[in-house]
Tab-separated table of C-alpha atoms and ligand atoms in Angstrom:
chain	number	residue	atom	x	y	z
A	1	MET	CA	-12.350	20.989	2.327
A	2	PHE	CA	-10.450	17.800	1.427
A	3	LEU	CA	-8.929	17.618	4.909
A	4	LYS	CA	-12.303	18.063	6.573
A	5	ARG	CA	-13.850	15.302	4.463
A	6	ALA	CA	-10.846	13.044	4.999
A	7	ILE	CA	-11.058	13.418	8.788
A	8	ARG	CA	-14.809	12.706	8.708
A	9	ILE	CA	-14.182	9.551	6.697
A	10	ILE	CA	-11.227	8.266	8.727
A	11	PHE	CA	-13.124	8.739	11.989
A	12	ASP	CA	-16.116	6.931	10.507
A	13	ARG	CA	-18.381	9.976	10.577
A	14	ALA	CA	-19.298	9.176	6.969
A	15	PRO	CA	-19.011	5.375	6.791
A	16	ASP	CA	-20.249	5.031	3.201
A	17	GLU	CA	-18.192	7.857	1.739
A	18	THR	CA	-14.827	7.419	0.031
A	19	ILE	CA	-12.401	9.820	-1.654
A	20	ASP	CA	-10.587	8.676	-4.784
A	21	LEU	CA	-7.032	9.813	-4.088
A	22	PHE	CA	-6.089	9.311	-7.754
A	23	ALA	CA	-8.655	11.974	-8.670
A	24	VAL	CA	-7.555	14.381	-5.913
A	25	PHE	CA	-3.823	13.837	-6.413
A	26	PRO	CA	-3.157	13.020	-10.105
A	27	GLY	CA	0.560	12.817	-9.260
A	28	LEU	CA	-0.170	9.736	-7.157
A	29	ARG	CA	-1.776	8.048	-10.124
A	30	ARG	CA	1.214	8.927	-12.304
A	31	PHE	CA	3.532	7.462	-9.650
A	32	PHE	CA	1.712	4.115	-9.801
A	33	GLU	CA	1.414	4.201	-13.597
A	34	ARG	CA	4.986	5.060	-14.473
A	35	ARG	CA	6.479	2.543	-12.044
A	36	ARG	CA	9.941	4.092	-12.099
A	37	LEU	CA	10.018	4.542	-8.323
A	38	HIS	CA	8.519	1.068	-7.897
A	39	ARG	CA	11.428	-0.389	-9.831
A	40	PHE	CA	13.907	1.669	-7.828
A	41	LEU	CA	12.418	0.643	-4.464
A	42	ARG	CA	12.215	-2.990	-5.534
A	43	THR	CA	15.871	-2.965	-6.565
A	44	PHE	CA	16.767	-1.352	-3.246
A	45	GLY	CA	14.744	-4.070	-1.454
A	46	ASP	CA	16.474	-6.821	-3.482
A	47	LEU	CA	19.883	-5.454	-2.501
A	48	ALA	CA	18.865	-5.085	1.165
A	49	PHE	CA	17.612	-8.688	1.279
A	50	ALA	CA	20.728	-9.973	-0.479
A	51	PHE	CA	22.793	-8.134	2.163
A	52	ILE	CA	20.720	-9.579	5.030
A	53	ILE	CA	20.963	-13.131	3.678
A	54	PHE	CA	24.697	-12.931	2.941
A	55	VAL	CA	25.683	-11.254	6.224
A	56	GLY	CA	23.304	-13.499	8.174
A	57	LEU	CA	24.780	-16.677	6.712
A	58	PHE	CA	28.444	-15.726	6.627
A	59	GLY	CA	28.796	-12.878	9.128
A	60	PRO	CA	29.434	-13.092	12.887
A	61	GLN	CA	26.904	-15.269	14.693
A	62	ASP	CA	26.912	-13.281	17.943
A	63	PRO	CA	23.638	-11.240	17.834
A	64	GLY	CA	25.486	-8.355	19.498
A	65	GLU	CA	27.848	-8.218	16.519
A	66	ASN	CA	25.486	-8.690	13.596
A	67	CYS	CA	23.142	-5.882	12.574
A	68	ILE	CA	20.874	-8.040	10.403
A	69	ILE	CA	19.031	-9.244	13.507
A	70	TYR	CA	17.747	-5.769	14.277
A	71	LEU	CA	17.286	-4.905	10.588
A	72	SER	CA	15.022	-7.944	10.168
A	73	TRP	CA	13.090	-8.105	13.440
A	74	GLY	CA	13.339	-4.495	14.619
A	75	VAL	CA	13.033	-2.522	11.371
A	76	TRP	CA	11.513	-4.658	8.627
A	77	TRP	CA	8.731	-6.429	10.576
A	78	PRO	CA	7.466	-3.433	12.619
A	79	THR	CA	7.468	-1.280	9.454
A	80	ILE	CA	5.322	-3.822	7.615
A	81	VAL	CA	2.875	-4.092	10.529
A	82	LEU	CA	2.580	-0.298	10.709
A	83	THR	CA	1.794	-0.078	6.995
A	84	TRP	CA	-1.262	-2.383	7.324
A	85	PHE	CA	-3.336	0.358	8.845
A	86	PHE	CA	-2.225	3.216	6.624
A	87	VAL	CA	-1.707	1.737	3.160
A	88	GLY	CA	-3.074	-1.820	3.321
A	89	ARG	CA	-1.113	-4.350	1.271
A	90	MET	CA	0.998	-1.738	-0.500
A	91	TRP	CA	4.192	-3.322	0.872
A	92	CYS	CA	3.509	-6.229	-1.505
A	93	GLY	CA	3.937	-3.852	-4.450
A	94	PHE	CA	7.576	-3.337	-3.414
A	95	CYS	CA	8.314	-6.716	-1.805
A	96	PRO	CA	11.600	-8.235	-2.994
A	97	PHE	CA	10.526	-11.898	-2.547
A	98	PRO	CA	8.947	-12.369	-6.015
A	99	GLY	CA	11.896	-10.593	-7.710
A	100	ILE	CA	13.980	-13.623	-8.752
A	101	GLY	CA	10.869	-15.507	-9.916
A	102	ARG	CA	9.787	-12.524	-12.033
A	103	LEU	CA	13.252	-12.351	-13.555
A	104	ALA	CA	13.252	-16.099	-14.293
A	105	GLN	CA	9.815	-15.867	-15.884
A	106	GLY	CA	10.980	-12.929	-17.985
A	107	LEU	CA	13.833	-15.134	-19.276
A	108	GLY	CA	11.374	-17.910	-20.134
A	109	PHE	CA	12.099	-20.225	-17.192
A	110	CYS	CA	8.562	-21.165	-16.228
A	111	LEU	CA	6.624	-24.364	-16.846
A	112	ASN	CA	3.379	-22.333	-16.944
A	113	LEU	CA	1.422	-25.138	-15.284
A	114	LYS	CA	-2.196	-24.524	-14.382
A	115	VAL	CA	-2.520	-23.742	-10.675
A	116	PRO	CA	-4.076	-26.933	-9.222
A	117	ARG	CA	-7.650	-26.717	-7.921
A	118	PHE	CA	-6.473	-28.080	-4.570
A	119	LEU	CA	-4.138	-25.115	-4.161
A	120	ARG	CA	-6.754	-22.568	-5.195
A	121	LYS	CA	-9.427	-24.051	-2.943
A	122	ASN	CA	-7.298	-24.547	0.135
A	123	SER	CA	-5.003	-21.559	-0.152
A	124	PRO	CA	-6.237	-19.837	3.068
A	125	TYR	CA	-5.528	-22.984	5.065
A	126	LEU	CA	-2.160	-23.672	3.429
A	127	SER	CA	-0.894	-20.129	3.913
A	128	VAL	CA	-2.107	-20.051	7.521
A	129	ILE	CA	-0.321	-23.367	8.191
A	130	LEU	CA	2.882	-21.813	6.806
A	131	LEU	CA	2.327	-18.749	8.993
A	132	CYS	CA	1.833	-20.990	12.033
A	133	ILE	CA	5.130	-22.702	11.228
A	134	ILE	CA	6.912	-19.324	11.017
A	135	LEU	CA	5.441	-18.099	14.329
A	136	TRP	CA	6.279	-21.440	15.946
A	137	ILE	CA	9.873	-21.191	14.697
A	138	GLU	CA	10.058	-17.590	15.915
A	139	GLU	CA	8.885	-18.553	19.383
A	140	SER	CA	10.475	-21.921	19.981
A	141	THR	CA	13.878	-21.830	18.320
A	142	GLY	CA	15.340	-18.534	19.493
A	143	ILE	CA	15.680	-17.523	15.824
A	144	LYS	CA	15.515	-13.839	16.750
A	145	GLU	CA	18.909	-14.213	18.334
A	146	SER	CA	20.410	-16.158	15.450
A	147	PRO	CA	21.694	-14.290	12.368
A	148	ARG	CA	21.986	-17.540	10.405
A	149	GLY	CA	18.506	-18.682	11.448
A	150	THR	CA	17.032	-15.315	10.429
A	151	ALA	CA	18.792	-15.461	7.053
A	152	LEU	CA	17.610	-19.043	6.495
A	153	LEU	CA	14.014	-18.081	7.259
A	154	ILE	CA	14.141	-15.273	4.681
A	155	LEU	CA	15.855	-17.626	2.241
A	156	ALA	CA	13.100	-20.212	2.764
A	157	ILE	CA	10.364	-17.683	1.903
A	158	LEU	CA	12.395	-16.467	-1.087
A	159	SER	CA	12.837	-20.081	-2.270
A	160	GLY	CA	9.106	-20.735	-1.927
A	161	ALA	CA	8.280	-17.648	-4.011
A	162	THR	CA	10.931	-18.502	-6.640
A	163	LEU	CA	10.036	-22.192	-6.953
A	164	THR	CA	6.353	-21.372	-7.361
A	165	SER	CA	7.248	-18.879	-10.110
A	166	LEU	CA	9.149	-21.592	-11.974
A	167	LEU	CA	6.090	-23.865	-11.905
A	168	PHE	CA	3.143	-21.491	-12.306
A	169	PRO	CA	2.681	-18.229	-14.208
A	170	MET	CA	2.638	-14.819	-12.534
A	171	GLN	CA	2.897	-14.598	-8.723
A	172	ALA	CA	0.949	-17.689	-7.678
A	173	TRP	CA	2.929	-17.735	-4.428
A	174	CYS	CA	1.598	-14.285	-3.515
A	175	ARG	CA	-2.004	-15.184	-4.294
A	176	TYR	CA	-2.194	-18.661	-2.795
A	177	LEU	CA	0.658	-19.498	-0.451
A	178	CYS	CA	2.576	-16.594	1.016
A	179	PRO	CA	2.131	-16.628	4.827
A	180	MET	CA	3.191	-13.001	5.135
A	181	GLY	CA	0.842	-11.961	2.370
A	182	ARG	CA	-2.040	-13.682	4.175
A	183	LEU	CA	-1.188	-11.911	7.420
A	184	ILE	CA	-0.774	-8.538	5.707
A	185	GLY	CA	-4.046	-9.101	3.832
A	186	VAL	CA	-5.992	-9.795	7.016
A	187	GLY	CA	-4.386	-6.804	8.775
A	188	SER	CA	-5.257	-4.653	5.759
A	189	THR	CA	-8.991	-5.218	6.226
A	190	LEU	CA	-8.523	-2.487	8.852
A	191	SER	CA	-6.736	-0.184	6.423
A	192	MET	CA	-7.860	3.366	5.658
A	193	LEU	CA	-7.047	2.779	1.960
A	194	GLU	CA	-8.630	0.446	-0.561
A	195	PHE	CA	-7.875	-0.269	-4.214
A	196	ARG	CA	-11.106	-0.734	-6.145
A	197	ALA	CA	-12.557	-0.349	-9.628
A	198	ASP	CA	-15.382	1.913	-10.703
A	199	PHE	CA	-17.899	-0.778	-11.605
A	200	GLU	CA	-19.957	1.592	-13.770
A	201	LYS	CA	-16.940	1.913	-16.085
A	202	CYS	CA	-16.126	-1.814	-15.889
A	203	LYS	CA	-19.653	-2.709	-17.046
A	204	LYS	CA	-18.775	-1.430	-20.517
A	205	CYS	CA	-15.416	-3.180	-20.631
A	206	ARG	CA	-14.816	-5.840	-23.271
A	207	THR	CA	-11.096	-6.455	-22.805
A	208	PHE	CA	-10.710	-7.010	-19.046
A	209	ALA	CA	-7.084	-6.123	-19.691
A	210	CYS	CA	-6.500	-5.448	-15.987
A	211	LYS	CA	-6.755	-9.188	-15.435
A	212	ARG	CA	-5.776	-10.690	-18.781
A	213	GLY	CA	-3.128	-8.190	-19.843
A	214	THR	CA	-2.416	-7.216	-23.455
A	215	GLN	CA	-0.106	-8.600	-26.125
A	216	GLU	CA	2.674	-6.364	-24.841
A	217	ARG	CA	2.083	-6.516	-21.096
A	218	ARG	CA	1.077	-9.261	-18.747
A	219	GLY	CA	-2.044	-8.891	-16.615
A	220	CYS	CA	-2.582	-8.783	-12.882
A	221	PRO	CA	0.218	-10.714	-11.128
A	222	VAL	CA	-2.249	-12.383	-8.761
A	223	PHE	CA	-4.948	-13.260	-11.353
A	224	LEU	CA	-7.395	-10.690	-9.989
A	225	GLY	CA	-7.731	-7.535	-12.061
A	226	ALA	CA	-9.142	-4.355	-10.582
A	227	PHE	CA	-12.763	-5.288	-11.353
A	228	ASN	CA	-12.444	-8.391	-9.156
A	229	VAL	CA	-11.159	-6.608	-6.048
A	230	ARG	CA	-13.921	-6.656	-3.409
A	231	ASN	CA	-11.799	-6.585	-0.253
A	232	ASN	CA	-8.236	-5.870	0.856
A	233	LEU	CA	-7.225	-9.498	1.274
A	234	ASP	CA	-5.677	-10.361	-2.093
A	235	CYS	CA	-4.929	-7.212	-4.112
A	236	LEU	CA	-1.258	-6.224	-3.757
A	237	ILE	CA	-2.008	-2.536	-4.545
A	238	CYS	CA	0.874	-2.799	-6.980
A	239	GLY	CA	-0.851	-0.484	-9.475
A	240	HIS	CA	0.192	-2.690	-12.405
A	241	CYS	CA	-3.342	-2.692	-13.823
A	242	LEU	CA	-3.574	1.104	-13.965
A	243	SER	CA	-1.855	1.449	-17.309
A	244	LEU	CA	-3.724	-1.581	-18.680
A	245	CYS	CA	-7.131	-0.012	-18.154
A	246	ASP	CA	-8.198	2.418	-20.881
A	247	LYS	CA	-11.257	3.590	-18.933
A	248	ASP	CA	-9.508	5.019	-15.862
A	249	SER	CA	-11.529	2.677	-13.719
A	250	PRO	CA	-9.101	1.758	-10.872
A	251	MET	CA	-9.337	3.998	-7.821
A	252	LEU	CA	-7.318	4.349	-4.647
A	253	ASN	CA	-9.955	5.220	-2.085
A	254	LEU	CA	-9.563	6.797	1.303
A	255	ARG	CA	-12.211	5.074	3.418
A	256	SER	CA	-13.342	4.426	6.946
A	257	PRO	CA	-11.015	1.804	8.500
A	258	PHE	CA	-14.128	0.012	9.781
A	259	LYS	CA	-15.901	-0.178	6.431
A	260	GLU	CA	-14.666	-3.584	5.327
A	261	LEU	CA	-14.943	-5.178	8.776
A	262	VAL	CA	-18.579	-4.147	9.060
A	263	LEU	CA	-19.679	-4.762	5.458
A	264	ASN	CA	-17.843	-8.044	4.858
A	265	LYS	CA	-18.266	-9.135	8.482
A	266	GLY	CA	-15.016	-11.028	8.359
A	267	ARG	CA	-16.531	-13.656	6.116
A	268	PHE	CA	-13.405	-14.083	4.024
A	269	ILE	CA	-11.184	-14.088	7.104
A	270	THR	CA	-13.134	-16.615	9.120
A	271	CYS	CA	-12.244	-19.677	7.085
A	272	SER	CA	-8.532	-19.182	7.591
A	273	TYR	CA	-8.514	-19.408	11.394
A	274	ILE	CA	-5.857	-16.763	11.223
A	275	ILE	CA	-7.258	-14.515	13.971
A	276	PRO	CA	-7.330	-17.132	16.770
A	277	PHE	CA	-3.881	-18.349	15.892
A	278	LEU	CA	-2.404	-14.863	15.592
A	279	MET	CA	-3.958	-13.653	18.846
A	280	GLY	CA	-3.163	-16.898	20.656
A	281	SER	CA	0.468	-16.636	19.591
A	282	GLN	CA	0.561	-12.992	20.730
A	283	LEU	CA	-0.664	-13.970	24.196
A	284	VAL	CA	2.140	-16.547	24.361
A	285	ARG	CA	4.704	-14.021	23.116
A	286	PHE	CA	3.659	-11.440	25.727
A	287	TYR	CA	3.533	-14.140	28.386
A	288	GLU	CA	7.207	-14.883	27.766
A	289	ASP	CA	8.134	-11.362	28.868
A	290	SER	CA	5.681	-11.080	31.747
A	291	PRO	CA	6.361	-11.690	35.456
A	292	PHE	CA	4.016	-14.704	35.214
A	293	PHE	CA	6.519	-16.378	32.955
A	294	PHE	CA	7.833	-19.431	34.721
A	295	VAL	CA	9.106	-21.639	31.923
A	296	HIS	CA	11.954	-20.373	29.807
A	297	VAL	CA	10.368	-21.211	26.514
A	298	GLY	CA	12.415	-20.447	23.438
A	299	ARG	CA	15.456	-19.384	25.398
A	300	LEU	CA	17.364	-22.619	25.850
A	301	ASN	CA	16.557	-23.991	22.388
A	302	GLY	CA	16.151	-27.465	23.837
A	303	LEU	CA	13.581	-30.033	22.744
A	304	ASP	CA	11.669	-29.624	26.023
A	305	ASP	CA	11.319	-25.915	25.375
A	306	MET	CA	10.014	-26.591	21.881
A	307	LEU	CA	7.393	-28.984	23.197
A	308	VAL	CA	6.318	-26.555	25.943
A	309	CYS	CA	6.176	-23.747	23.404
A	310	SER	CA	4.072	-25.847	21.017
A	311	ALA	CA	1.672	-26.702	23.857
A	312	MET	CA	1.427	-23.034	24.843
A	313	LEU	CA	0.762	-21.931	21.264
A	314	ALA	CA	-1.950	-24.592	21.006
A	315	ALA	CA	-3.428	-23.395	24.328
A	316	GLY	CA	-3.352	-19.753	23.139
A	317	PHE	CA	-5.105	-20.742	19.897
A	318	PHE	CA	-7.711	-22.738	21.796
A	319	TYR	CA	-8.343	-19.870	24.258
A	320	VAL	CA	-9.059	-17.333	21.497
A	321	PHE	CA	-10.956	-19.948	19.456
A	322	VAL	CA	-13.291	-20.558	22.425
A	323	ILE	CA	-13.822	-16.805	22.818
A	324	ILE	CA	-14.703	-16.560	19.111
A	325	ARG	CA	-17.167	-19.460	19.330
A	326	LEU	CA	-18.725	-18.104	22.532
A	327	GLY	CA	-19.016	-14.664	20.926
A	328	ALA	CA	-20.860	-16.176	17.935
A	329	LEU	CA	-23.205	-17.974	20.354
A	330	PHE	CA	-23.910	-14.798	22.324
A	331	PHE	CA	-24.302	-12.594	19.238
A	332	GLY	CA	-26.850	-15.063	17.916
A	333	ILE	CA	-26.504	-14.248	14.194
A	334	THR	CA	-24.022	-16.180	12.104
A	335	GLU	CA	-25.622	-15.866	8.693
A	336	ASP	CA	-25.984	-12.876	6.406
A	337	GLU	CA	-28.525	-12.905	3.599
A	338	LEU	CA	-25.919	-11.600	1.142
A	339	PHE	CA	-22.798	-13.505	2.199
A	340	GLY	CA	-24.001	-16.612	3.927
A	341	LYS	CA	-22.217	-17.881	7.032
A	342	PHE	CA	-19.876	-15.632	8.983
A	343	SER	CA	-18.335	-15.443	12.451
A	344	PRO	CA	-19.193	-12.108	14.135
A	345	MET	CA	-16.289	-12.223	16.580
A	346	VAL	CA	-13.705	-12.276	13.791
A	347	PRO	CA	-14.305	-8.704	12.519
A	348	ILE	CA	-14.885	-7.580	16.104
A	349	LEU	CA	-11.477	-8.888	17.192
A	350	VAL	CA	-9.449	-7.831	14.123
A	351	PRO	CA	-8.479	-4.447	15.689
A	352	MET	CA	-7.112	-6.222	18.788
A	353	ALA	CA	-5.232	-8.780	16.678
A	354	PHE	CA	-3.649	-5.948	14.697
A	355	ALA	CA	-2.897	-3.958	17.875
A	356	GLY	CA	-1.343	-6.985	19.582
A	357	GLU	CA	1.009	-7.519	16.654
A	358	LEU	CA	1.841	-3.815	16.485
A	359	ALA	CA	2.547	-3.584	20.235
A	360	TYR	CA	4.731	-6.688	20.153
A	361	ARG	CA	6.774	-5.556	17.151
A	362	LEU	CA	7.141	-1.944	18.331
A	363	ASP	CA	8.160	-3.183	21.768
A	364	TYR	CA	10.989	-5.183	20.191
A	365	ALA	CA	11.986	-2.298	17.891
A	366	LEU	CA	12.215	0.199	20.774
A	367	ARG	CA	13.839	-2.189	23.239
A	368	TYR	CA	16.736	-3.066	20.944
A	369	ALA	CA	17.055	0.261	19.094
A	370	PRO	CA	19.757	1.650	21.461
A	371	GLY	CA	22.101	-1.220	20.558
A	372	PHE	CA	21.738	-0.933	16.780
A	373	PHE	CA	24.527	1.535	15.930
A	374	PRO	CA	27.035	0.077	18.428
A	375	THR	CA	26.333	-3.341	16.841
A	376	ILE	CA	27.172	-1.934	13.392
A	377	GLY	CA	30.261	-0.346	14.939
A	378	ARG	CA	31.454	-3.683	16.344
A	379	GLN	CA	30.591	-5.574	13.155
A	380	PHE	CA	32.340	-3.258	10.708
A	381	SER	CA	34.970	-1.866	13.129
A	382	VAL	CA	33.628	1.700	12.993
A	383	ASP	CA	34.709	3.099	16.346
A	384	SER	CA	32.670	6.289	16.005
A	385	LEU	CA	29.450	4.250	16.112
A	386	LEU	CA	30.297	2.416	19.330
A	387	GLY	CA	29.161	5.297	21.520
A	388	LEU	CA	26.167	6.231	19.356
A	389	THR	CA	23.454	5.005	21.671
A	390	PHE	CA	20.587	6.318	23.756
A	391	SER	CA	18.249	5.011	26.404
A	392	VAL	CA	14.509	4.447	26.258
A	393	PRO	CA	12.786	5.231	29.590
A	394	PRO	CA	11.349	1.964	30.965
A	395	MET	CA	7.913	3.550	31.397
A	396	THR	CA	7.699	3.974	27.605
A	397	PHE	CA	6.841	0.306	27.126
A	398	PRO	CA	3.809	-0.021	29.430
A	399	ILE	CA	2.497	3.408	28.369
A	400	MET	CA	2.808	2.519	24.689
A	401	ASN	CA	1.221	-0.895	25.227
A	402	ILE	CA	-1.661	0.489	27.295
A	403	PHE	CA	-2.366	3.147	24.669
A	404	ILE	CA	-2.347	0.658	21.784
A	405	LEU	CA	-4.401	-1.889	23.700
A	406	LEU	CA	-7.069	0.528	24.950
A	407	SER	CA	-7.439	2.032	21.466
A	408	SER	CA	-7.942	-1.437	20.045
A	409	VAL	CA	-10.507	-2.412	22.705
A	410	ALA	CA	-12.438	0.782	21.893
A	411	ALA	CA	-12.242	-0.097	18.176
A	412	CYS	CA	-13.493	-3.672	18.848
A	413	ILE	CA	-16.454	-2.345	20.843
A	414	TYR	CA	-17.179	0.133	18.044
A	415	VAL	CA	-17.250	-2.653	15.422
A	416	LEU	CA	-19.612	-4.569	17.725
A	417	TYR	CA	-21.814	-1.487	18.017
A	418	ARG	CA	-21.910	-1.037	14.219
A	419	LEU	CA	-22.739	-4.690	13.639
A	420	ALA	CA	-25.372	-4.976	16.369
A	421	PHE	CA	-27.118	-1.615	16.091
A	422	GLN	CA	-26.697	-0.709	12.419
A	423	GLU	CA	-26.093	-3.807	10.286
A	424	PHE	CA	-28.486	-6.001	12.300
A	425	GLU	CA	-30.545	-3.213	13.787
A	426	GLY	CA	-33.324	-4.408	16.054
A	427	ILE	CA	-32.363	-8.079	15.720
A	428	VAL	CA	-29.651	-8.437	18.378
A	429	PRO	CA	-31.048	-7.896	21.914
A	430	MET	CA	-29.100	-5.595	24.242
A	431	ARG	CA	-28.238	-8.362	26.703
A	432	ARG	CA	-26.506	-10.297	23.925
A	433	VAL	CA	-24.487	-7.221	22.936
A	434	VAL	CA	-23.426	-6.800	26.585
A	435	LEU	CA	-22.275	-10.434	26.710
A	436	VAL	CA	-20.173	-10.043	23.557
A	437	ALA	CA	-18.740	-6.767	24.891
A	438	ALA	CA	-17.816	-8.616	28.108
A	439	LEU	CA	-15.924	-11.184	26.016
A	440	VAL	CA	-14.033	-8.392	24.257
A	441	LEU	CA	-13.118	-6.895	27.639
A	442	ILE	CA	-11.973	-10.289	28.966
A	443	THR	CA	-9.745	-10.710	25.909
A	444	GLY	CA	-8.385	-7.182	26.389
A	445	LEU	CA	-7.775	-7.920	30.049
A	446	SER	CA	-5.839	-11.076	29.124
A	447	TYR	CA	-3.589	-8.958	26.925
A	448	MET	CA	-3.290	-6.291	29.623
A	449	CYS	CA	-2.180	-8.803	32.294
A	450	LEU	CA	0.534	-10.176	30.022
A	451	MET	CA	1.776	-7.097	28.180
A	452	ILE	CA	1.691	-4.278	30.726
A	453	PRO	CA	4.399	-5.583	33.074
A	454	VAL	CA	6.828	-5.492	30.144
A	455	ALA	CA	9.327	-2.847	31.223
B	501	SF4	S1	2.416	-11.921	-0.919
B	501	SF4	FE1	4.327	-12.350	0.182
B	501	SF4	S2	5.928	-12.637	-1.356
B	501	SF4	FE2	4.137	-11.721	-2.355
B	501	SF4	S3	4.557	-9.592	-2.357
B	501	SF4	FE3	3.345	-9.950	-0.496
B	501	SF4	S4	4.798	-10.405	1.153
B	501	SF4	FE4	5.917	-10.469	-0.789
B	502	SF4	S1	-10.614	-2.034	-14.531
B	502	SF4	FE1	-10.490	-1.296	-16.642
B	502	SF4	S2	-9.677	-3.043	-17.799
B	502	SF4	FE2	-10.424	-3.824	-15.830
B	502	SF4	S3	-12.518	-4.479	-16.234
B	502	SF4	FE3	-12.605	-2.375	-15.463
B	502	SF4	S4	-12.603	-1.104	-17.295
B	502	SF4	FE4	-11.897	-3.131	-17.921
B	503	SF4	S1	-5.739	-5.761	-9.130
B	503	SF4	FE1	-4.261	-4.280	-9.947
B	503	SF4	S2	-3.313	-3.396	-8.127
B	503	SF4	FE2	-4.352	-5.274	-7.476
B	503	SF4	S3	-2.771	-6.847	-7.591
B	503	SF4	FE3	-3.864	-6.858	-9.534
B	503	SF4	S4	-2.647	-5.523	-10.858
B	503	SF4	FE4	-2.012	-5.101	-8.756
């Protein structure tokens, strides 16, 4: 019965239905409440990051002799991208970055300044700028082949999270500045899980302990509280508020992956410009590996390459930005009576943005997987690992990319269908829907031309 309902919900056969997994699986609720495994996983993550930073900075600098390159770019990143769809922002509940800051705050090292209005108001822009800088570094400096560069990048994010914790209470970095958190949040709008409160129970609440905390325990680390969670963008799904709520209000819902895209219409994503930049950068990243690639961007690490790469990233952003603007023009509706202004192409394109990132990261993970154990063998002089390798058939890459891309194009068209024929039923003429669908296909075709020849 549960399985049948779950399949109906996941495949959007019952778009308004949800299943509270805490109610169906009480053990899951206990897992989030008790937090023992959280602490264990966080400690494991802290140790893994300490290892990556130390070995990256002081270990061999030949990428063929240092395993942290593959651990960072081939294991960590693809795993995070994969989790977006299945568990939303749950990675943030285990993320090691805020660890040192939390420890410092626990020891009383925090100025407890009020988070400035400027930071609160402009946080989507600031975090997207930081994300742009990271993607630019990734593309133009050859950092993926540099153990020290990779370690420094992780150290920079760790320093940002720690410094912010010394200035402001809780995890202000995670709420307002973290570029990864912003990316994971946007990807999680497509997630089949959501963390929400039961508003009927919250109506009677007088303590709002999920946000404010109690005398013994601090409140929500990102100043939200379960009753404030309306989308998947900001809640870390850390479960911290579960034990603070005496009304059993928080729920972990299984939902249709399209629910948030259709209901919120990408309103909270639009302002951040994250989709055009992410997709534009993906087109550039795929272009680098395609037969159309004629400039060796990011390979020679010279200034010229950096400039060319910057120009290409700007061109990629502009290309997707124009598609988004054209889509809004064709769709004809850019205002919702509940939400106000929105950009229809943003929710429509989210599945392709997610798929592009997934294809790119999985491609890297698979391509370099055969060399992982021999690299460890060379690094730590373990001869038995030198021969522990395998080969990935070249056809795997185009087949995988085609599958991911076509699924995402189908998902984009489905979101368009839901918006045009259900949310704005009878308002959007058919010819306008066809024009927007054509734009989706053109975008998909752009991806196809650049990603399929990867072999
Ligand atoms: S927002 Fe960033 S630093 Fe915070 S938990 Fe998520 S990924 Fe880690
Ligand atoms: S989630 Fe619990 S603590 Fe928070 S407002 Fe609702 S009832 Fe109150
Ligand atoms: S609302 Fe609850 S689950 Fe979400 S970040 Fe805050 S404490 Fe964690």
